[in-house]
Amino acid sequence: MTPTTITATIQLIIAPVVMISACSIFVNGLLTRYGAINDRMRFMARECLELRFGTASQPMTAQTPYVVERLAQIDHQLPALLQRHKRLRDSILMLYVSVLLFVADMFVIAAAASGQDWLSNLVLIVFLISTISFFIGVLFAVIEIRSSHLTIMYEVTRVASLSVK
């Protein structure tokens, strides 16, 4: 292998490296959202238990209108949060698969430097599959972000519609 071939191969490997960086930045943001939804679900589940059964220091009291309303909100929101959590998980998994495929593509590019034509075609196929998995991961994230707006809209409109008696 000549130094020119080695240099050209390294330059070809740069494209998957850039895509891995893009995936990593995107995954980092999604992991923050994933953790926030996880924490919110745990908080709401604990709040639901406390409202229904009380705590060790404060046994459950009568079902006030506030408790009934809050339990209704929690019962409506927890399944929606769980669905959002699942979409984010799927998005993050697709992005990690994408990173794995981009790394594999780097190895295929290095192997294609041996001059075998079928490996050159494989480089393109693996790169395209990696890009498609990246696209699917981003699509799942977009769907989750849209549903997050619907969840917030529900809670705000529900609270705004309440009247003091």
PDB file of C-alpha atoms in Angstrom:
ATOM      1  CA  MET A   1       0.000   0.000   0.000  1.00  0.00           C
ATOM      2  CA  THR A   2       1.393   3.369  -0.962  1.00  0.00           C
ATOM      3  CA  PRO A   3       1.356   6.444   1.261  1.00  0.00           C
ATOM      4  CA  THR A   4      -1.082   8.054  -1.179  1.00  0.00           C
ATOM      5  CA  THR A   5      -3.526   5.156  -0.795  1.00  0.00           C
ATOM      6  CA  ILE A   6      -3.217   5.262   2.981  1.00  0.00           C
ATOM      7  CA  THR A   7      -3.865   9.011   3.026  1.00  0.00           C
ATOM      8  CA  ALA A   8      -6.894   8.635   0.751  1.00  0.00           C
ATOM      9  CA  THR A   9      -8.280   5.854   2.944  1.00  0.00           C
ATOM     10  CA  ILE A  10      -7.912   7.943   6.081  1.00  0.00           C
ATOM     11  CA  GLN A  11      -9.689  10.829   4.364  1.00  0.00           C
ATOM     12  CA  LEU A  12     -12.557   8.487   3.446  1.00  0.00           C
ATOM     13  CA  ILE A  13     -12.827   7.362   7.066  1.00  0.00           C
ATOM     14  CA  ILE A  14     -13.436  10.986   8.152  1.00  0.00           C
ATOM     15  CA  ALA A  15     -17.067  11.000   6.890  1.00  0.00           C
ATOM     16  CA  PRO A  16     -18.253   8.306   9.344  1.00  0.00           C
ATOM     17  CA  VAL A  17     -16.290  10.045  12.126  1.00  0.00           C
ATOM     18  CA  VAL A  18     -18.240  13.264  11.508  1.00  0.00           C
ATOM     19  CA  MET A  19     -21.509  11.316  11.568  1.00  0.00           C
ATOM     20  CA  ILE A  20     -20.500   9.620  14.832  1.00  0.00           C
ATOM     21  CA  SER A  21     -19.897  13.061  16.334  1.00  0.00           C
ATOM     22  CA  ALA A  22     -23.314  14.239  15.155  1.00  0.00           C
ATOM     23  CA  CYS A  23     -24.966  11.141  16.648  1.00  0.00           C
ATOM     24  CA  SER A  24     -23.139  11.643  19.936  1.00  0.00           C
ATOM     25  CA  ILE A  25     -24.249  15.248  20.258  1.00  0.00           C
ATOM     26  CA  PHE A  26     -27.827  14.280  19.474  1.00  0.00           C
ATOM     27  CA  VAL A  27     -27.799  11.317  21.902  1.00  0.00           C
ATOM     28  CA  ASN A  28     -26.470  13.539  24.682  1.00  0.00           C
ATOM     29  CA  GLY A  29     -29.477  15.849  24.385  1.00  0.00           C
ATOM     30  CA  LEU A  30     -31.905  12.933  24.218  1.00  0.00           C
ATOM     31  CA  LEU A  31     -30.386  11.277  27.291  1.00  0.00           C
ATOM     32  CA  THR A  32     -31.070  14.476  29.233  1.00  0.00           C
ATOM     33  CA  ARG A  33     -34.731  14.407  28.127  1.00  0.00           C
ATOM     34  CA  TYR A  34     -34.917  10.671  28.865  1.00  0.00           C
ATOM     35  CA  GLY A  35     -33.655  11.212  32.407  1.00  0.00           C
ATOM     36  CA  ALA A  36     -36.034  14.127  32.994  1.00  0.00           C
ATOM     37  CA  ILE A  37     -39.042  12.058  31.886  1.00  0.00           C
ATOM     38  CA  ASN A  38     -37.831   9.162  34.021  1.00  0.00           C
ATOM     39  CA  ASP A  39     -37.582  11.423  37.077  1.00  0.00           C
ATOM     40  CA  ARG A  40     -40.987  12.976  36.346  1.00  0.00           C
ATOM     41  CA  MET A  41     -42.656   9.547  36.110  1.00  0.00           C
ATOM     42  CA  ARG A  42     -41.114   8.413  39.382  1.00  0.00           C
ATOM     43  CA  PHE A  43     -42.200  11.635  41.099  1.00  0.00           C
ATOM     44  CA  MET A  44     -45.757  11.328  39.774  1.00  0.00           C
ATOM     45  CA  ALA A  45     -45.962   7.637  40.739  1.00  0.00           C
ATOM     46  CA  ARG A  46     -44.820   8.481  44.275  1.00  0.00           C
ATOM     47  CA  GLU A  47     -47.285  11.385  44.435  1.00  0.00           C
ATOM     48  CA  CYS A  48     -50.064   9.057  43.284  1.00  0.00           C
ATOM     49  CA  LEU A  49     -49.221   6.522  45.986  1.00  0.00           C
ATOM     50  CA  GLU A  50     -49.121   9.228  48.657  1.00  0.00           C
ATOM     51  CA  LEU A  51     -52.459  10.673  47.557  1.00  0.00           C
ATOM     52  CA  ARG A  52     -54.116   7.247  47.475  1.00  0.00           C
ATOM     53  CA  PHE A  53     -52.577   5.661  50.553  1.00  0.00           C
ATOM     54  CA  GLY A  54     -50.898   8.439  52.524  1.00  0.00           C
ATOM     55  CA  THR A  55     -47.454   8.153  54.052  1.00  0.00           C
ATOM     56  CA  ALA A  56     -46.137   6.581  57.229  1.00  0.00           C
ATOM     57  CA  SER A  57     -46.137   9.959  58.983  1.00  0.00           C
ATOM     58  CA  GLN A  58     -49.434  11.150  57.467  1.00  0.00           C
ATOM     59  CA  PRO A  59     -52.114   8.518  56.902  1.00  0.00           C
ATOM     60  CA  MET A  60     -54.532   9.100  54.030  1.00  0.00           C
ATOM     61  CA  THR A  61     -57.238  11.656  54.701  1.00  0.00           C
ATOM     62  CA  ALA A  62     -60.576  12.182  52.998  1.00  0.00           C
ATOM     63  CA  GLN A  63     -60.672  12.435  49.214  1.00  0.00           C
ATOM     64  CA  THR A  64     -60.825  16.190  48.755  1.00  0.00           C
ATOM     65  CA  PRO A  65     -61.672  17.681  45.330  1.00  0.00           C
ATOM     66  CA  TYR A  66     -57.966  18.534  44.971  1.00  0.00           C
ATOM     67  CA  VAL A  67     -56.930  14.910  45.574  1.00  0.00           C
ATOM     68  CA  VAL A  68     -59.557  13.581  43.164  1.00  0.00           C
ATOM     69  CA  GLU A  69     -58.522  16.064  40.453  1.00  0.00           C
ATOM     70  CA  ARG A  70     -54.809  15.437  40.923  1.00  0.00           C
ATOM     71  CA  LEU A  71     -55.283  11.663  40.799  1.00  0.00           C
ATOM     72  CA  ALA A  72     -57.272  12.052  37.562  1.00  0.00           C
ATOM     73  CA  GLN A  73     -54.477  14.137  36.062  1.00  0.00           C
ATOM     74  CA  ILE A  74     -51.819  11.647  37.129  1.00  0.00           C
ATOM     75  CA  ASP A  75     -53.858   8.708  35.809  1.00  0.00           C
ATOM     76  CA  HIS A  76     -54.096  10.474  32.452  1.00  0.00           C
ATOM     77  CA  GLN A  77     -50.491  11.660  32.267  1.00  0.00           C
ATOM     78  CA  LEU A  78     -48.516   8.628  33.439  1.00  0.00           C
ATOM     79  CA  PRO A  79     -49.383   6.454  30.412  1.00  0.00           C
ATOM     80  CA  ALA A  80     -48.525   9.374  28.098  1.00  0.00           C
ATOM     81  CA  LEU A  81     -45.183   9.871  29.871  1.00  0.00           C
ATOM     82  CA  LEU A  82     -44.474   6.153  29.625  1.00  0.00           C
ATOM     83  CA  GLN A  83     -45.145   6.293  25.875  1.00  0.00           C
ATOM     84  CA  ARG A  84     -42.813   9.294  25.502  1.00  0.00           C
ATOM     85  CA  HIS A  85     -40.171   7.462  27.544  1.00  0.00           C
ATOM     86  CA  LYS A  86     -40.457   4.467  25.187  1.00  0.00           C
ATOM     87  CA  ARG A  87     -40.131   6.681  22.087  1.00  0.00           C
ATOM     88  CA  LEU A  88     -37.012   8.316  23.489  1.00  0.00           C
ATOM     89  CA  ARG A  89     -35.564   4.906  24.351  1.00  0.00           C
ATOM     90  CA  ASP A  90     -36.217   3.746  20.796  1.00  0.00           C
ATOM     91  CA  SER A  91     -34.655   6.927  19.425  1.00  0.00           C
ATOM     92  CA  ILE A  92     -31.548   6.564  21.574  1.00  0.00           C
ATOM     93  CA  LEU A  93     -31.192   2.883  20.646  1.00  0.00           C
ATOM     94  CA  MET A  94     -31.455   3.693  16.922  1.00  0.00           C
ATOM     95  CA  LEU A  95     -28.807   6.377  17.299  1.00  0.00           C
ATOM     96  CA  TYR A  96     -26.484   3.946  19.088  1.00  0.00           C
ATOM     97  CA  VAL A  97     -27.075   1.400  16.310  1.00  0.00           C
ATOM     98  CA  SER A  98     -26.190   4.160  13.869  1.00  0.00           C
ATOM     99  CA  VAL A  99     -22.917   4.831  15.709  1.00  0.00           C
ATOM    100  CA  LEU A 100     -22.130   1.114  15.688  1.00  0.00           C
ATOM    101  CA  LEU A 101     -22.758   0.938  11.951  1.00  0.00           C
ATOM    102  CA  PHE A 102     -20.640   4.032  11.273  1.00  0.00           C
ATOM    103  CA  VAL A 103     -17.771   2.426  13.194  1.00  0.00           C
ATOM    104  CA  ALA A 104     -18.260  -0.771  11.182  1.00  0.00           C
ATOM    105  CA  ASP A 105     -18.231   1.339   8.028  1.00  0.00           C
ATOM    106  CA  MET A 106     -14.843   2.731   9.019  1.00  0.00           C
ATOM    107  CA  PHE A 107     -13.468  -0.819   9.128  1.00  0.00           C
ATOM    108  CA  VAL A 108     -15.063  -1.657   5.781  1.00  0.00           C
ATOM    109  CA  ILE A 109     -13.481   1.479   4.266  1.00  0.00           C
ATOM    110  CA  ALA A 110     -10.097   0.374   5.570  1.00  0.00           C
ATOM    111  CA  ALA A 111     -10.635  -3.129   4.155  1.00  0.00           C
ATOM    112  CA  ALA A 112     -11.783  -1.679   0.811  1.00  0.00           C
ATOM    113  CA  ALA A 113      -8.364  -0.094   0.432  1.00  0.00           C
ATOM    114  CA  SER A 114      -7.171  -3.571  -0.573  1.00  0.00           C
ATOM    115  CA  GLY A 115      -8.764  -2.867  -3.947  1.00  0.00           C
ATOM    116  CA  GLN A 116     -11.625  -5.357  -3.996  1.00  0.00           C
ATOM    117  CA  ASP A 117     -14.602  -3.829  -5.797  1.00  0.00           C
ATOM    118  CA  TRP A 118     -17.288  -5.586  -3.785  1.00  0.00           C
ATOM    119  CA  LEU A 119     -15.939  -3.956  -0.619  1.00  0.00           C
ATOM    120  CA  SER A 120     -16.325  -0.526  -2.210  1.00  0.00           C
ATOM    121  CA  ASN A 121     -20.009  -1.263  -2.759  1.00  0.00           C
ATOM    122  CA  LEU A 122     -20.297  -2.534   0.804  1.00  0.00           C
ATOM    123  CA  VAL A 123     -18.872   0.766   2.091  1.00  0.00           C
ATOM    124  CA  LEU A 124     -21.711   2.671   0.462  1.00  0.00           C
ATOM    125  CA  ILE A 125     -24.366   0.199   1.620  1.00  0.00           C
ATOM    126  CA  VAL A 126     -23.214   0.274   5.248  1.00  0.00           C
ATOM    127  CA  PHE A 127     -22.986   4.075   5.177  1.00  0.00           C
ATOM    128  CA  LEU A 128     -26.515   4.369   3.785  1.00  0.00           C
ATOM    129  CA  ILE A 129     -27.925   1.924   6.351  1.00  0.00           C
ATOM    130  CA  SER A 130     -26.177   3.912   9.085  1.00  0.00           C
ATOM    131  CA  THR A 131     -27.675   7.143   7.786  1.00  0.00           C
ATOM    132  CA  ILE A 132     -31.137   5.585   7.605  1.00  0.00           C
ATOM    133  CA  SER A 133     -30.888   4.419  11.227  1.00  0.00           C
ATOM    134  CA  PHE A 134     -29.801   7.941  12.188  1.00  0.00           C
ATOM    135  CA  PHE A 135     -32.840   9.322  10.352  1.00  0.00           C
ATOM    136  CA  ILE A 136     -35.193   6.893  12.121  1.00  0.00           C
ATOM    137  CA  GLY A 137     -33.714   7.844  15.502  1.00  0.00           C
ATOM    138  CA  VAL A 138     -34.247  11.531  14.764  1.00  0.00           C
ATOM    139  CA  LEU A 139     -37.793  10.798  13.561  1.00  0.00           C
ATOM    140  CA  PHE A 140     -38.624   9.066  16.863  1.00  0.00           C
ATOM    141  CA  ALA A 141     -37.267  12.105  18.709  1.00  0.00           C
ATOM    142  CA  VAL A 142     -39.405  14.463  16.623  1.00  0.00           C
ATOM    143  CA  ILE A 143     -42.526  12.415  17.399  1.00  0.00           C
ATOM    144  CA  GLU A 144     -41.664  12.461  21.114  1.00  0.00           C
ATOM    145  CA  ILE A 145     -41.152  16.222  21.109  1.00  0.00           C
ATOM    146  CA  ARG A 146     -44.559  16.716  19.489  1.00  0.00           C
ATOM    147  CA  SER A 147     -46.224  14.509  22.088  1.00  0.00           C
ATOM    148  CA  SER A 148     -44.450  16.407  24.887  1.00  0.00           C
ATOM    149  CA  HIS A 149     -46.272  19.532  23.744  1.00  0.00           C
ATOM    150  CA  LEU A 150     -49.597  17.685  23.871  1.00  0.00           C
ATOM    151  CA  THR A 151     -48.881  16.476  27.411  1.00  0.00           C
ATOM    152  CA  ILE A 152     -48.092  19.968  28.670  1.00  0.00           C
ATOM    153  CA  MET A 153     -51.072  21.407  26.821  1.00  0.00           C
ATOM    154  CA  TYR A 154     -53.361  18.874  28.549  1.00  0.00           C
ATOM    155  CA  GLU A 155     -52.173  19.758  32.041  1.00  0.00           C
ATOM    156  CA  VAL A 156     -52.278  23.515  31.516  1.00  0.00           C
ATOM    157  CA  THR A 157     -55.747  23.528  29.945  1.00  0.00           C
ATOM    158  CA  ARG A 158     -57.071  21.131  32.586  1.00  0.00           C
ATOM    159  CA  VAL A 159     -55.795  23.301  35.440  1.00  0.00           C
ATOM    160  CA  ALA A 160     -56.963  26.494  33.736  1.00  0.00           C
ATOM    161  CA  SER A 161     -60.476  25.082  33.380  1.00  0.00           C
ATOM    162  CA  LEU A 162     -60.822  24.428  37.119  1.00  0.00           C
ATOM    163  CA  SER A 163     -62.925  26.809  39.122  1.00  0.00           C
ATOM    164  CA  VAL A 164     -62.680  27.601  42.802  1.00  0.00           C
ATOM    165  CA  LYS A 165     -65.817  26.595  44.719  1.00  0.00           C
TER     166      LYS A 165
END
